[in-house]
PDB file of C-alpha atoms in Angstrom:
ATOM      1  CA  MET A   3     105.931 129.941 108.130  1.00 59.00           C
ATOM      2  CA  GLY A   4     103.338 127.457 107.140  1.00 83.00           C
ATOM      3  CA  GLN A   5     103.939 128.257 103.306  1.00 85.00           C
ATOM      4  CA  ALA A   6     106.836 127.951 103.963  1.00 84.00           C
ATOM      5  CA  ALA A   7     105.810 124.598 106.081  1.00 86.00           C
ATOM      6  CA  ALA A   8     103.964 123.275 103.077  1.00 86.00           C
ATOM      7  CA  ARG A   9     106.480 123.716 100.832  1.00 85.00           C
ATOM      8  CA  ARG A  10     109.456 121.684 102.500  1.00 85.00           C
ATOM      9  CA  ALA A  11     106.157 118.701 103.468  1.00 85.00           C
ATOM     10  CA  VAL A  12     105.309 118.232  99.862  1.00 88.00           C
ATOM     11  CA  LYS A  13     106.575 113.962  98.015  1.00 88.00           C
ATOM     12  CA  VAL A  14     106.933 113.666  94.289  1.00 87.00           C
ATOM     13  CA  THR A  15     106.685 110.698  93.473  1.00 85.00           C
ATOM     14  CA  THR A  16     107.210 109.286  89.509  1.00 84.00           C
ATOM     15  CA  THR A  17     106.549 106.750  87.288  1.00 79.00           C
ATOM     16  CA  GLY A  18     107.615 106.369  83.694  1.00 71.00           C
ATOM     17  CA  ASP A  19     104.711 108.288  82.646  1.00 65.00           C
ATOM     18  CA  ALA A  20     105.815 110.923  85.327  1.00 66.00           C
ATOM     19  CA  PRO A  21     104.323 114.010  82.892  1.00 69.00           C
ATOM     20  CA  ALA A  22     107.117 117.524  83.346  1.00 71.00           C
ATOM     21  CA  PHE A  23     106.827 120.551  85.104  1.00 70.00           C
ATOM     22  CA  PRO A  24     105.124 122.604  84.183  1.00 72.00           C
ATOM     23  CA  VAL A  25     102.754 121.204  82.943  1.00 76.00           C
ATOM     24  CA  VAL A  26     100.686 124.496  80.791  1.00 86.00           C
ATOM     25  CA  ALA A  27      96.460 125.524  81.788  1.00 91.00           C
ATOM     26  CA  PRO A  28      95.345 122.101  82.577  1.00 94.00           C
ATOM     27  CA  HIS A  29      91.874 120.632  83.642  1.00 96.00           C
ATOM     28  CA  VAL A  30      91.493 120.068  87.756  1.00 96.00           C
ATOM     29  CA  VAL A  31      89.539 117.547  89.157  1.00 96.00           C
ATOM     30  CA  GLU A  32      89.148 117.889  92.498  1.00 95.00           C
ATOM     31  CA  PHE A  33      86.866 114.738  94.344  1.00 93.00           C
ATOM     32  CA  ALA A  34      85.376 116.139  97.402  1.00 88.00           C
ATOM     33  CA  PRO A  35      84.748 113.740  99.689  1.00 80.00           C
ATOM     34  CA  PRO A  36      81.936 114.264 102.771  1.00 74.00           C
ATOM     35  CA  ARG A  37      82.489 117.093 105.091  1.00 71.00           C
ATOM     36  CA  ASN A  38      82.986 115.829 108.664  1.00 67.00           C
ATOM     37  CA  ILE A  39      83.884 117.732 111.929  1.00 66.00           C
ATOM     38  CA  ALA A  40      87.438 118.287 111.054  1.00 64.00           C
ATOM     39  CA  ILE A  41      86.789 119.969 107.183  1.00 65.00           C
ATOM     40  CA  GLY A  42      83.291 122.254 106.961  1.00 63.00           C
ATOM     41  CA  ALA A  43      82.290 123.934 103.347  1.00 67.00           C
ATOM     42  CA  GLU A  44      84.040 127.300 105.235  1.00 66.00           C
ATOM     43  CA  THR A  45      87.553 124.503 104.871  1.00 67.00           C
ATOM     44  CA  PRO A  46      89.559 125.987 101.963  1.00 73.00           C
ATOM     45  CA  TRP A  47      91.083 123.008  99.657  1.00 82.00           C
ATOM     46  CA  GLY A  48      92.184 121.872  95.791  1.00 90.00           C
ATOM     47  CA  VAL A  49      94.816 122.433  94.005  1.00 94.00           C
ATOM     48  CA  GLY A  50      92.124 124.407  91.174  1.00 95.00           C
ATOM     49  CA  ALA A  51      92.021 127.642  92.477  1.00 94.00           C
ATOM     50  CA  PRO A  52      95.838 128.571  93.380  1.00 95.00           C
ATOM     51  CA  LEU A  53      96.585 126.759  90.130  1.00 95.00           C
ATOM     52  CA  SER A  54      94.252 128.618  88.418  1.00 95.00           C
ATOM     53  CA  ARG A  55      95.747 131.882  89.298  1.00 94.00           C
ATOM     54  CA  LEU A  56      99.595 130.385  88.475  1.00 94.00           C
ATOM     55  CA  LEU A  57      98.224 129.248  84.564  1.00 94.00           C
ATOM     56  CA  PRO A  58      95.644 131.033  83.014  1.00 94.00           C
ATOM     57  CA  GLY A  59      93.776 128.896  81.158  1.00 94.00           C
ATOM     58  CA  THR A  60      93.720 126.682  83.444  1.00 95.00           C
ATOM     59  CA  THR A  61      90.507 124.849  84.312  1.00 95.00           C
ATOM     60  CA  ALA A  62      88.780 123.248  87.887  1.00 95.00           C
ATOM     61  CA  VAL A  63      85.698 121.193  88.733  1.00 93.00           C
ATOM     62  CA  ARG A  64      84.685 119.744  92.012  1.00 92.00           C
ATOM     63  CA  LEU A  65      83.115 116.120  92.458  1.00 92.00           C
ATOM     64  CA  GLY A  66      81.013 114.353  94.888  1.00 89.00           C
ATOM     65  CA  ALA A  67      80.026 111.228  95.510  1.00 90.00           C
ATOM     66  CA  ASP A  68      76.041 111.993  93.942  1.00 91.00           C
ATOM     67  CA  ASP A  69      77.815 113.637  90.866  1.00 90.00           C
ATOM     68  CA  LEU A  70      79.388 109.914  90.008  1.00 87.00           C
ATOM     69  CA  ALA A  71      76.276 108.200  91.174  1.00 88.00           C
ATOM     70  CA  GLY A  72      74.930 106.130  89.209  1.00 83.00           C
ATOM     71  CA  ALA A  73      77.501 106.146  86.572  1.00 83.00           C
ATOM     72  CA  SER A  74      78.093 103.416  84.681  1.00 86.00           C
ATOM     73  CA  ASP A  75      81.950 105.058  83.061  1.00 89.00           C
ATOM     74  CA  PRO A  76      82.688 107.421  86.354  1.00 87.00           C
ATOM     75  CA  ALA A  77      85.823 108.721  84.274  1.00 90.00           C
ATOM     76  CA  ALA A  78      83.874 109.576  80.770  1.00 90.00           C
ATOM     77  CA  ARG A  79      82.534 112.534  83.784  1.00 90.00           C
ATOM     78  CA  VAL A  80      85.797 112.885  84.974  1.00 91.00           C
ATOM     79  CA  LEU A  81      87.218 113.801  80.956  1.00 91.00           C
ATOM     80  CA  ASP A  82      84.776 115.298  80.783  1.00 90.00           C
ATOM     81  CA  GLY A  83      85.727 119.611  80.157  1.00 87.00           C
ATOM     82  CA  SER A  84      89.640 117.951  79.300  1.00 89.00           C
ATOM     83  CA  GLY A  85      89.598 118.003  76.125  1.00 87.00           C
ATOM     84  CA  GLY A  86      93.138 116.365  75.748  1.00 84.00           C
ATOM     85  CA  ARG A  87      95.398 119.348  77.884  1.00 91.00           C
ATOM     86  CA  PRO A  88      97.465 118.028  81.700  1.00 93.00           C
ATOM     87  CA  LEU A  89      95.229 116.599  83.610  1.00 94.00           C
ATOM     88  CA  VAL A  90      95.656 116.870  87.326  1.00 96.00           C
ATOM     89  CA  LEU A  91      93.445 115.710  89.721  1.00 96.00           C
ATOM     90  CA  VAL A  92      93.306 115.670  93.048  1.00 96.00           C
ATOM     91  CA  VAL A  93      91.708 113.474  95.814  1.00 94.00           C
ATOM     92  CA  ARG A  94      91.156 113.687  99.844  1.00 88.00           C
ATOM     93  CA  ASP A  95      90.759 110.967 101.944  1.00 82.00           C
ATOM     94  CA  ALA A  96      90.752 108.162  98.424  1.00 81.00           C
ATOM     95  CA  HIS A  97      91.537 105.327 100.660  1.00 82.00           C
ATOM     96  CA  ARG A  98      88.290 106.458 102.813  1.00 84.00           C
ATOM     97  CA  HIS A  99      85.351 106.655 100.177  1.00 87.00           C
ATOM     98  CA  SER A 100      85.700 103.940  97.862  1.00 87.00           C
ATOM     99  CA  TRP A 101      83.263 106.373  94.818  1.00 87.00           C
ATOM    100  CA  ILE A 102      86.738 108.097  95.227  1.00 90.00           C
ATOM    101  CA  ALA A 103      89.362 105.811  94.683  1.00 91.00           C
ATOM    102  CA  ASP A 104      87.308 103.382  91.537  1.00 92.00           C
ATOM    103  CA  ALA A 105      86.494 106.557  90.038  1.00 93.00           C
ATOM    104  CA  LEU A 106      90.849 107.563  90.923  1.00 93.00           C
ATOM    105  CA  ALA A 107      91.789 103.977  88.738  1.00 94.00           C
ATOM    106  CA  ARG A 108      89.054 104.564  85.934  1.00 94.00           C
ATOM    107  CA  THR A 109      90.773 107.923  84.522  1.00 95.00           C
ATOM    108  CA  LEU A 110      94.285 106.852  85.170  1.00 94.00           C
ATOM    109  CA  ALA A 111      93.254 103.510  83.066  1.00 94.00           C
ATOM    110  CA  VAL A 112      92.471 105.559  80.061  1.00 94.00           C
ATOM    111  CA  ARG A 113      94.557 109.360  81.372  1.00 93.00           C
ATOM    112  CA  PRO A 114      98.035 107.473  82.788  1.00 92.00           C
ATOM    113  CA  ASP A 115     100.248 110.727  82.221  1.00 90.00           C
ATOM    114  CA  ALA A 116      97.503 112.152  84.760  1.00 92.00           C
ATOM    115  CA  ILE A 117      99.020 114.689  88.205  1.00 94.00           C
ATOM    116  CA  VAL A 118      97.765 113.414  91.046  1.00 95.00           C
ATOM    117  CA  VAL A 119      97.460 114.829  93.943  1.00 96.00           C
ATOM    118  CA  GLU A 120      96.677 114.003  96.982  1.00 94.00           C
ATOM    119  CA  MET A 121      95.523 116.118 100.036  1.00 92.00           C
ATOM    120  CA  GLY A 122      95.757 114.515 103.512  1.00 82.00           C
ATOM    121  CA  VAL A 123      97.456 110.774 104.636  1.00 83.00           C
ATOM    122  CA  PRO A 124      98.746 109.360 101.326  1.00 85.00           C
ATOM    123  CA  VAL A 125      98.084 105.956 100.987  1.00 83.00           C
ATOM    124  CA  ALA A 126      98.660 104.445  98.258  1.00 84.00           C
ATOM    125  CA  VAL A 127     101.123 106.381  95.180  1.00 85.00           C
ATOM    126  CA  SER A 128      99.147 106.641  91.785  1.00 86.00           C
ATOM    127  CA  GLY A 129      99.472 108.412  87.794  1.00 83.00           C
ATOM    128  CA  GLY A 130     101.725 108.642  86.511  1.00 83.00           C
ATOM    129  CA  MET A 131     103.334 111.762  88.943  1.00 89.00           C
ATOM    130  CA  HIS A 132     101.748 111.949  92.667  1.00 91.00           C
ATOM    131  CA  VAL A 133     102.601 114.884  94.501  1.00 93.00           C
ATOM    132  CA  ALA A 134     101.415 114.596  98.176  1.00 93.00           C
ATOM    133  CA  THR A 135     100.630 117.296  99.891  1.00 93.00           C
ATOM    134  CA  TYR A 136     101.117 116.312 104.271  1.00 92.00           C
ATOM    135  CA  GLY A 137      97.943 118.664 103.944  1.00 88.00           C
ATOM    136  CA  ALA A 138      95.070 120.180 103.043  1.00 87.00           C
ATOM    137  CA  THR A 139      94.537 123.826 103.485  1.00 88.00           C
ATOM    138  CA  ARG A 140      94.905 126.500 101.604  1.00 91.00           C
ATOM    139  CA  ALA A 141      98.488 126.278 102.166  1.00 92.00           C
ATOM    140  CA  CYS A 142      98.562 123.009 100.537  1.00 92.00           C
ATOM    141  CA  GLY A 143      96.538 123.671  98.054  1.00 93.00           C
ATOM    142  CA  GLN A 144      99.304 126.608  97.237  1.00 94.00           C
ATOM    143  CA  ALA A 145     102.605 123.840  97.727  1.00 93.00           C
ATOM    144  CA  ALA A 146     101.315 121.483  94.879  1.00 94.00           C
ATOM    145  CA  ALA A 147     100.087 123.982  92.355  1.00 94.00           C
ATOM    146  CA  GLU A 148     103.503 125.662  92.973  1.00 94.00           C
ATOM    147  CA  LEU A 149     105.479 122.184  91.503  1.00 91.00           C
ATOM    148  CA  ILE A 150     102.585 122.229  88.931  1.00 91.00           C
ATOM    149  CA  ALA A 151     103.576 125.088  87.407  1.00 92.00           C
ATOM    150  CA  GLY A 152     107.356 125.087  87.334  1.00 87.00           C
ATOM    151  CA  ALA A 153     108.931 124.816  91.132  1.00 77.00           C
ATOM    152  CA  ALA A 154     111.371 123.270  91.642  1.00 68.00           C
ATOM    153  CA  VAL A 155     111.480 120.012  92.728  1.00 62.00           C
ATOM    154  CA  PRO A 156     113.771 119.643  96.315  1.00 58.00           C
ATOM    155  CA  ASP A 157     115.676 116.290  95.164  1.00 56.00           C
ATOM    156  CA  ARG A 158     115.094 115.069  98.855  1.00 51.00           C
ATOM    157  CA  HIS A 159     111.666 115.079  97.738  1.00 53.00           C
ATOM    158  CA  GLN A 160     111.760 113.123  94.837  1.00 57.00           C
ATOM    159  CA  ARG A 161     111.268 109.401  94.310  1.00 59.00           C
ATOM    160  CA  ALA A 162     110.914 107.225  91.235  1.00 57.00           C
ATOM    161  CA  LEU A 163     108.642 104.334  91.041  1.00 55.00           C
ATOM    162  CA  ALA A 164     110.171 101.574  88.439  1.00 50.00           C
ATOM    163  CA  ALA A 165     107.730 102.151  85.228  1.00 49.00           C
TER     164      ALA A 165
END
């Protein structure tokens, strides 16, 4: 039941730079905000693990504030390991953490074709393709991964923005 609800909740917004689904073996970068009482170390979240199961060859890295602290070019650190493959940027609470918003904006300036997956409450649409999951549970990550791997997106959950 939870997985079905997560699939129904996903909303995809695209611009002129949107990649086509399915993508092939992407590089996934998950921006990990600080843990809190609601989401601790034991809480599974993200898209890297489920996407790796669906698309063999997918690589994933999770970056925290300390990983990008002092970087003169956060985008270079984020893009490290992508090798020109499709790029999936996973954010949670980007509107609450300036380091996430900054790294996301700088990375999208270099790779506007990246897929942005926003886990939790979506605040701003960014990237060529923006996937809002409206939650950060394992089921939400699985639902986003299925879309990226080629599952059909219901028409009522798609919106195109002018490029």
